PDB file of C-alpha atoms in Angstrom:
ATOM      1  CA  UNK A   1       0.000   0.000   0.000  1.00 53.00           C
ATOM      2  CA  UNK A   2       3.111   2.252   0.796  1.00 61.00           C
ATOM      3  CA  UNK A   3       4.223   1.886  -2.988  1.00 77.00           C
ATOM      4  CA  UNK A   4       0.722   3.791  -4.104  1.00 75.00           C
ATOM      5  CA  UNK A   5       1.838   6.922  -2.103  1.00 79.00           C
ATOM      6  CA  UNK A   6       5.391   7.002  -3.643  1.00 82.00           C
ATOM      7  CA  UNK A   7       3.455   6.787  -7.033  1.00 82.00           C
ATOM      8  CA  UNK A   8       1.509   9.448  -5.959  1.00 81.00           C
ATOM      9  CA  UNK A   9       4.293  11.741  -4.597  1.00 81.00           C
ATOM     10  CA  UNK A  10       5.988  11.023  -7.661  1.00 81.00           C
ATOM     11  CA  UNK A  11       3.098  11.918  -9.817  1.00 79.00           C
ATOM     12  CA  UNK A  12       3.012  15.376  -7.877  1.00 77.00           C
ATOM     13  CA  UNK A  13       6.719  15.765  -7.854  1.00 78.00           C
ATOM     14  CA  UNK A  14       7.055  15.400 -11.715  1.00 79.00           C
ATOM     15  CA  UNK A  15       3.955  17.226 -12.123  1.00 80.00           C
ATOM     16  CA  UNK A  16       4.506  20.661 -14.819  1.00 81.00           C
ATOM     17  CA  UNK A  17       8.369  19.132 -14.798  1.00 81.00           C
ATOM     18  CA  UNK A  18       8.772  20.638 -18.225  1.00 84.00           C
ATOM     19  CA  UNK A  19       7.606  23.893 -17.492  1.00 84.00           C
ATOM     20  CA  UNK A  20       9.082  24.334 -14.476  1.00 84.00           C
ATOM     21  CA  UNK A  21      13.260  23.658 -15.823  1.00 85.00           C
ATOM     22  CA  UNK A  22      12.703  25.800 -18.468  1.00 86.00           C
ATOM     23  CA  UNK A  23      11.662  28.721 -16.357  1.00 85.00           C
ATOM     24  CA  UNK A  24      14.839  27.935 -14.127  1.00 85.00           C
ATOM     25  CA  UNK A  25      16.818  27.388 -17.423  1.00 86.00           C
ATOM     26  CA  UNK A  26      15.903  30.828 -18.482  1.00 87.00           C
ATOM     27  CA  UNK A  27      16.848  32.733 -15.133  1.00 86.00           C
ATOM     28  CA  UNK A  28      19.729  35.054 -15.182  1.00 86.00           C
ATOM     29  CA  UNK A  29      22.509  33.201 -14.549  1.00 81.00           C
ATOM     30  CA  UNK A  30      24.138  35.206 -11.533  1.00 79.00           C
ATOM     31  CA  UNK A  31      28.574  36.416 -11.807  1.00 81.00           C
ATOM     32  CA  UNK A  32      31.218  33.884 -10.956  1.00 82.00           C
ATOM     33  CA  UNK A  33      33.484  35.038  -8.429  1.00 85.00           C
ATOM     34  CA  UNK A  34      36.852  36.092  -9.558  1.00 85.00           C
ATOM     35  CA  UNK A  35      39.377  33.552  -9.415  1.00 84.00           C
ATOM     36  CA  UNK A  36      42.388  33.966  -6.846  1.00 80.00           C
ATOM     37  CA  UNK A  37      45.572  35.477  -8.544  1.00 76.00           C
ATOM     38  CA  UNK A  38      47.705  32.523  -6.887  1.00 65.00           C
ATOM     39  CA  UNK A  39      46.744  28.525  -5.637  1.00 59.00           C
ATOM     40  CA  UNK A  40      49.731  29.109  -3.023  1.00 55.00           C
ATOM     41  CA  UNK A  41      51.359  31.913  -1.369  1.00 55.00           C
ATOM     42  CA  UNK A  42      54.834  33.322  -2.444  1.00 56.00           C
ATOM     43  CA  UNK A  43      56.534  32.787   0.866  1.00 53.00           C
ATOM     44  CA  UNK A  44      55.511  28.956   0.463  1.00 51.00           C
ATOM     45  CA  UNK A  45      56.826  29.310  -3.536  1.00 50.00           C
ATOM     46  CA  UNK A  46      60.224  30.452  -2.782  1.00 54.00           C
ATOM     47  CA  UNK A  47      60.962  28.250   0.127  1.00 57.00           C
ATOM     48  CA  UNK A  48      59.782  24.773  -2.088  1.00 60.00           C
ATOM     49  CA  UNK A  49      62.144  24.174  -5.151  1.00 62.00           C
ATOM     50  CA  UNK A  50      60.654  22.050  -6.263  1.00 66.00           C
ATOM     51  CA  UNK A  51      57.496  23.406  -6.719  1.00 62.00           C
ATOM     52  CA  UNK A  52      59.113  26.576  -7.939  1.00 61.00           C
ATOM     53  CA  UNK A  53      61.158  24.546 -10.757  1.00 64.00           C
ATOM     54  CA  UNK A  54      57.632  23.353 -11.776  1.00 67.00           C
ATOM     55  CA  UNK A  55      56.502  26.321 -12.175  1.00 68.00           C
ATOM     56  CA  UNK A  56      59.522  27.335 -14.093  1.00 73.00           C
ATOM     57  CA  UNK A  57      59.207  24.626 -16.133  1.00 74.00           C
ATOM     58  CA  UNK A  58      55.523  25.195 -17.068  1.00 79.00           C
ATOM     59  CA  UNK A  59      56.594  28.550 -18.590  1.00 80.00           C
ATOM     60  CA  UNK A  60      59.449  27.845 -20.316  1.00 83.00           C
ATOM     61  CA  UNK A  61      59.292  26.492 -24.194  1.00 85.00           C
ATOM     62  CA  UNK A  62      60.138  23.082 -25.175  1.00 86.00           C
ATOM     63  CA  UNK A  63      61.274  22.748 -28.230  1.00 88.00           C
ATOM     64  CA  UNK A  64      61.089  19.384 -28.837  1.00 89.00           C
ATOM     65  CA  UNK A  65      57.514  18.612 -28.632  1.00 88.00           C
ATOM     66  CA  UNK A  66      56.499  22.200 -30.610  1.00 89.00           C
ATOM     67  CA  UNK A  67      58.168  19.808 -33.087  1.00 90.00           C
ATOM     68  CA  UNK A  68      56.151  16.921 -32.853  1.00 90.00           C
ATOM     69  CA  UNK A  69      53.150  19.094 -32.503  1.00 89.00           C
ATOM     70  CA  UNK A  70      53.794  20.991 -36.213  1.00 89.00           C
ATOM     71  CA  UNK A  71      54.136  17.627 -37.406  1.00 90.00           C
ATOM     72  CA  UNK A  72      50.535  16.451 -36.307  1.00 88.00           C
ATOM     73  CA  UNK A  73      48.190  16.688 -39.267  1.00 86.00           C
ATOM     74  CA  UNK A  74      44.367  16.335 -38.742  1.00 84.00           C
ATOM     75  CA  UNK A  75      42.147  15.764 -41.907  1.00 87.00           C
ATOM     76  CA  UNK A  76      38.462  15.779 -41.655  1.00 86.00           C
ATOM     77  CA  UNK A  77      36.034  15.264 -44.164  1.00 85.00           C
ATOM     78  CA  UNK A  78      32.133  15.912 -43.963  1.00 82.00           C
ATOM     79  CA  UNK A  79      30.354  12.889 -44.135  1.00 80.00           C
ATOM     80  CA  UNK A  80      28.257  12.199 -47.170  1.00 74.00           C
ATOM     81  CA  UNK A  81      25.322  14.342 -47.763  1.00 66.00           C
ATOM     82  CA  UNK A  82      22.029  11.691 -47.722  1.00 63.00           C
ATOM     83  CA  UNK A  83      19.670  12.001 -50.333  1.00 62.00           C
ATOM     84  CA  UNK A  84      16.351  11.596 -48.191  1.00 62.00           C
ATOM     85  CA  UNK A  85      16.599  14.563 -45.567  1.00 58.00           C
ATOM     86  CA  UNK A  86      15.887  13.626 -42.392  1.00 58.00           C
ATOM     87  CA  UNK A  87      12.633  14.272 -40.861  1.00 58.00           C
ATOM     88  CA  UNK A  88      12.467  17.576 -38.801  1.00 52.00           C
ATOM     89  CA  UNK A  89      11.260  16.363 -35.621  1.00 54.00           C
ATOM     90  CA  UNK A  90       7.987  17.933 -34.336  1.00 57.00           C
ATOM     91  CA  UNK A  91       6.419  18.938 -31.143  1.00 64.00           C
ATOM     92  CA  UNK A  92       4.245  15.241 -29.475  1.00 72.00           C
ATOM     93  CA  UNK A  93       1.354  15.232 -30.351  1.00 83.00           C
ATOM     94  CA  UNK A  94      -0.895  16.606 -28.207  1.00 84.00           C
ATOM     95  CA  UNK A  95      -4.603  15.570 -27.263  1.00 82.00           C
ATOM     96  CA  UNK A  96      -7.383  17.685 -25.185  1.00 77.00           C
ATOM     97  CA  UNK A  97      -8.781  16.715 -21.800  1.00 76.00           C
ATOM     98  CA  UNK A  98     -11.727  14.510 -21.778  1.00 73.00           C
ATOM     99  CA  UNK A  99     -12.091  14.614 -18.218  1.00 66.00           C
ATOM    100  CA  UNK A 100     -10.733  17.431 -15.724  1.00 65.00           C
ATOM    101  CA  UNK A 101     -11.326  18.455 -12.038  1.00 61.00           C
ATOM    102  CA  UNK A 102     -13.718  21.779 -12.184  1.00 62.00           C
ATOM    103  CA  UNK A 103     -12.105  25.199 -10.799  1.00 61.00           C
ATOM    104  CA  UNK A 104      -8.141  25.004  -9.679  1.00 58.00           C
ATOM    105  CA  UNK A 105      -8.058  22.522  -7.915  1.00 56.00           C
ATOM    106  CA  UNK A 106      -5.267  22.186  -5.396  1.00 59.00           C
ATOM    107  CA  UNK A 107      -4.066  25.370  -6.424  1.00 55.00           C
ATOM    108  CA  UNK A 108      -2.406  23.861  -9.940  1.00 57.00           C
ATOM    109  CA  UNK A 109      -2.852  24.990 -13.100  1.00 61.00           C
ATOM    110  CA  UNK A 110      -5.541  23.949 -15.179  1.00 68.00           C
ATOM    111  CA  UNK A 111      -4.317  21.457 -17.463  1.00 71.00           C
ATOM    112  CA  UNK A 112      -6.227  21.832 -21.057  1.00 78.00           C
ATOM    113  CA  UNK A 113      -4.340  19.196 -22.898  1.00 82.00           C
ATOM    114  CA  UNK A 114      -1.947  16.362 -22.694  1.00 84.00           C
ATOM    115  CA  UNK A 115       0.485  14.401 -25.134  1.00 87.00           C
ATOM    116  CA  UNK A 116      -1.109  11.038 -26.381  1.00 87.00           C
ATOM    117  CA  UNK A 117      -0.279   7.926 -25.097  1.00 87.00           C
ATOM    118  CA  UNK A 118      -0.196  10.098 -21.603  1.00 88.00           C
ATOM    119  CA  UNK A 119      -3.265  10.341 -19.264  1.00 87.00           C
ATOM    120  CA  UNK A 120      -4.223  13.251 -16.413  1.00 84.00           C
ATOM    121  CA  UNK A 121      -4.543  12.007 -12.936  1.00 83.00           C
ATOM    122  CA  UNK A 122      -8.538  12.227 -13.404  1.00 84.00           C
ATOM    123  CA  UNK A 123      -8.726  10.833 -16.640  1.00 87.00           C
ATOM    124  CA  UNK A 124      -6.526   7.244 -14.961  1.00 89.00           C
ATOM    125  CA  UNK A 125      -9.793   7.397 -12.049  1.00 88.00           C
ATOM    126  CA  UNK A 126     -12.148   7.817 -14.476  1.00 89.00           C
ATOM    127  CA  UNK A 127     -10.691   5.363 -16.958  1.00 90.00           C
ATOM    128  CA  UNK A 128     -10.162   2.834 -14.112  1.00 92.00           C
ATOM    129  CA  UNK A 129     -13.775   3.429 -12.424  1.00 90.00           C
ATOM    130  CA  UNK A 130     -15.239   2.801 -15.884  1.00 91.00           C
ATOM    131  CA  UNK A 131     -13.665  -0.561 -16.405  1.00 92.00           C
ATOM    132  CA  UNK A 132     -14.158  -0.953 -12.882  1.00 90.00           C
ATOM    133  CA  UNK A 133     -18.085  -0.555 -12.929  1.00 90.00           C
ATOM    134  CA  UNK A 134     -18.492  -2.287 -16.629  1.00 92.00           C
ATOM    135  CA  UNK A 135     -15.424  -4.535 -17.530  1.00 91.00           C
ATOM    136  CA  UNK A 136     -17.531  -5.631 -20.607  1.00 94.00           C
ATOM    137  CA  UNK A 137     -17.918  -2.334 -21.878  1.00 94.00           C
ATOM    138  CA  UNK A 138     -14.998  -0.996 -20.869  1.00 92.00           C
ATOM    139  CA  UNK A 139     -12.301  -3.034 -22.210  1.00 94.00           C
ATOM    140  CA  UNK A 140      -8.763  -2.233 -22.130  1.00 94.00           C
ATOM    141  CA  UNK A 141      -8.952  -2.229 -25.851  1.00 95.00           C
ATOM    142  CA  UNK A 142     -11.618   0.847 -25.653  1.00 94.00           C
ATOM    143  CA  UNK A 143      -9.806   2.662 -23.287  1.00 93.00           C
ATOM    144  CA  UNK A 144      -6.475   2.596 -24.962  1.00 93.00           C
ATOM    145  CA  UNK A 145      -8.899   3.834 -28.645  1.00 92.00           C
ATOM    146  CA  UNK A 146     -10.669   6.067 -26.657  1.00 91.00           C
ATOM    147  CA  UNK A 147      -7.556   8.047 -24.165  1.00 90.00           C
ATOM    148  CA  UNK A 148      -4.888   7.258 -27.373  1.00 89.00           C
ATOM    149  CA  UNK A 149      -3.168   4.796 -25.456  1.00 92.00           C
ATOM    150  CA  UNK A 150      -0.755   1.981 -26.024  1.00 92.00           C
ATOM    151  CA  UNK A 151      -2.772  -1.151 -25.512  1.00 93.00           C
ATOM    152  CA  UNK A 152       0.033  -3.059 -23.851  1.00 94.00           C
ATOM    153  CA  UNK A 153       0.017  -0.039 -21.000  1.00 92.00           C
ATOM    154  CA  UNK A 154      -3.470  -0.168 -21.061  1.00 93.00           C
ATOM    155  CA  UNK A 155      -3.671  -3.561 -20.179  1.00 94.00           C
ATOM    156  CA  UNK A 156      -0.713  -3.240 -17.283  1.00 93.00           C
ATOM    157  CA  UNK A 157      -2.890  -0.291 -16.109  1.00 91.00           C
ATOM    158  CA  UNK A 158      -6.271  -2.006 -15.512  1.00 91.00           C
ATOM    159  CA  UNK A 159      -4.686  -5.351 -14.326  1.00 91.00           C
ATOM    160  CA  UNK A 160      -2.293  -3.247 -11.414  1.00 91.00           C
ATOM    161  CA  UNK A 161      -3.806  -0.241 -10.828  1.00 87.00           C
ATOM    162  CA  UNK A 162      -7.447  -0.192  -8.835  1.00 81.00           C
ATOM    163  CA  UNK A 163      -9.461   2.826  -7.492  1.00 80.00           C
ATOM    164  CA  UNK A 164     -10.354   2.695  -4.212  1.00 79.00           C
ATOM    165  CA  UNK A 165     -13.494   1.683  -2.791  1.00 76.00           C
ATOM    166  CA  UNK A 166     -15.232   3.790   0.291  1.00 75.00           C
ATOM    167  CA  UNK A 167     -17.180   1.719   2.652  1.00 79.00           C
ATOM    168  CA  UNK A 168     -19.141   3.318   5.262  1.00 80.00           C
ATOM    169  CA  UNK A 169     -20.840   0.890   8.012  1.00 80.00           C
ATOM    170  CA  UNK A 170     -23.686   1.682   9.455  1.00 78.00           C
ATOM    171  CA  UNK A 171     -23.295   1.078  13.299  1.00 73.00           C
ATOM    172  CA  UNK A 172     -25.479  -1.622  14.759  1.00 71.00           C
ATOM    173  CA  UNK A 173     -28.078   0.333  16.882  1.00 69.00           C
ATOM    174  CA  UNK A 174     -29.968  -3.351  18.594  1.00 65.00           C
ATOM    175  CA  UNK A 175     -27.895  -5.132  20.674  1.00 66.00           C
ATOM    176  CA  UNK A 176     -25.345  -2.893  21.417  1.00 64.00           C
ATOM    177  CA  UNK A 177     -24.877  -1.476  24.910  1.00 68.00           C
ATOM    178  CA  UNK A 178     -25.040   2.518  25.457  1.00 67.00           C
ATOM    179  CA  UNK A 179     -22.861   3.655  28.894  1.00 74.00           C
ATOM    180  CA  UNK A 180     -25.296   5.949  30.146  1.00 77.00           C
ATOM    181  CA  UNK A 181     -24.063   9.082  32.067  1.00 77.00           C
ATOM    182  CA  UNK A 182     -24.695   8.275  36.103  1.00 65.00           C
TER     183      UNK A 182
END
């Protein structure tokens, strides 16, 4: 039963993902600091020779590898041009809500469409219920024609997932025993 509430958190926490990385893609992106003239102090340089004959070394030219360096030759070639261009990829394809919660619910934004083979969280309830209620009517094969769903998930969907059902009892008002205020 635990696993249903991670699904849910999870459905929240993903919930407008899109939308919300590329408003923090297109923030400002604030200054880097500026970078320290030195890694180590100059009393610490001088009294180390060997890290100052590093340093030396670093700046100093060698010779004998800007030789094998002009010697390096890089060729590239473009690869061949196809004669089919490739298809420019387009937006998903997007569907409209069949089923939605009415006013803002939970204070989210109202959701008008969503990309097919994808359902809204009251459009899986509803879908579920249906089947639920009328399994002959509502086969997975409808729902997956009717949401534009991929039958295999369809079928994964109505076999794992199940709405849940709200009992209310009654209490029993003969026979039971009533502690009376003395």
């Amino acid at each position: 039963m635990s696993n249903m509430g991670a699904r849910v958190a999870r459905m929240f926490r993903n919930f407008n993902l899109e939308n919300r990385a590329l408003r923090e893609i297109s923030k400002e992106k604030p200054t880097v600091a500026p970078r320290h003239t030195g890694s180590t102090p100059a009393s610490v340089r001088s009294s180390e020779p060997e890290v100052a004959d590093s340093t030396d070394s670093i700046h100093q030219r060698n010779d004998p590898l800007l030789t094998l360096l002009k010697s390096v030759y890089v060729e590239s070639k473009d690869p061949a041009a196809s004669e089919t261009p490739k298809p420019v990829e387009k937006e998903e394809e997007r569907r409209p809500l069949k089923f939605s919660l009415p006013g803002d619910p939970y204070g989210l934004v109202e959701i008008t469409d969503v990309p097919k083979g994808k359902l809204s969280l009251v459009e899986a309830l509803k879908a579920l219920n249906s089947h639920k209620r009328e399994p002959q009517t509502w086969t997975p094969e409808k729902i997956s024609q009717e949401y534009s769903l991929d039958l295999k998930d369809t079928k994964a969907l109505v076999d794992f997932f199940v709405p849940f059902d709200v009992k209310i009892i009654p209490p029993k008002t003969g026979g039971t025993k009533q502690i009376k205020a003395s």
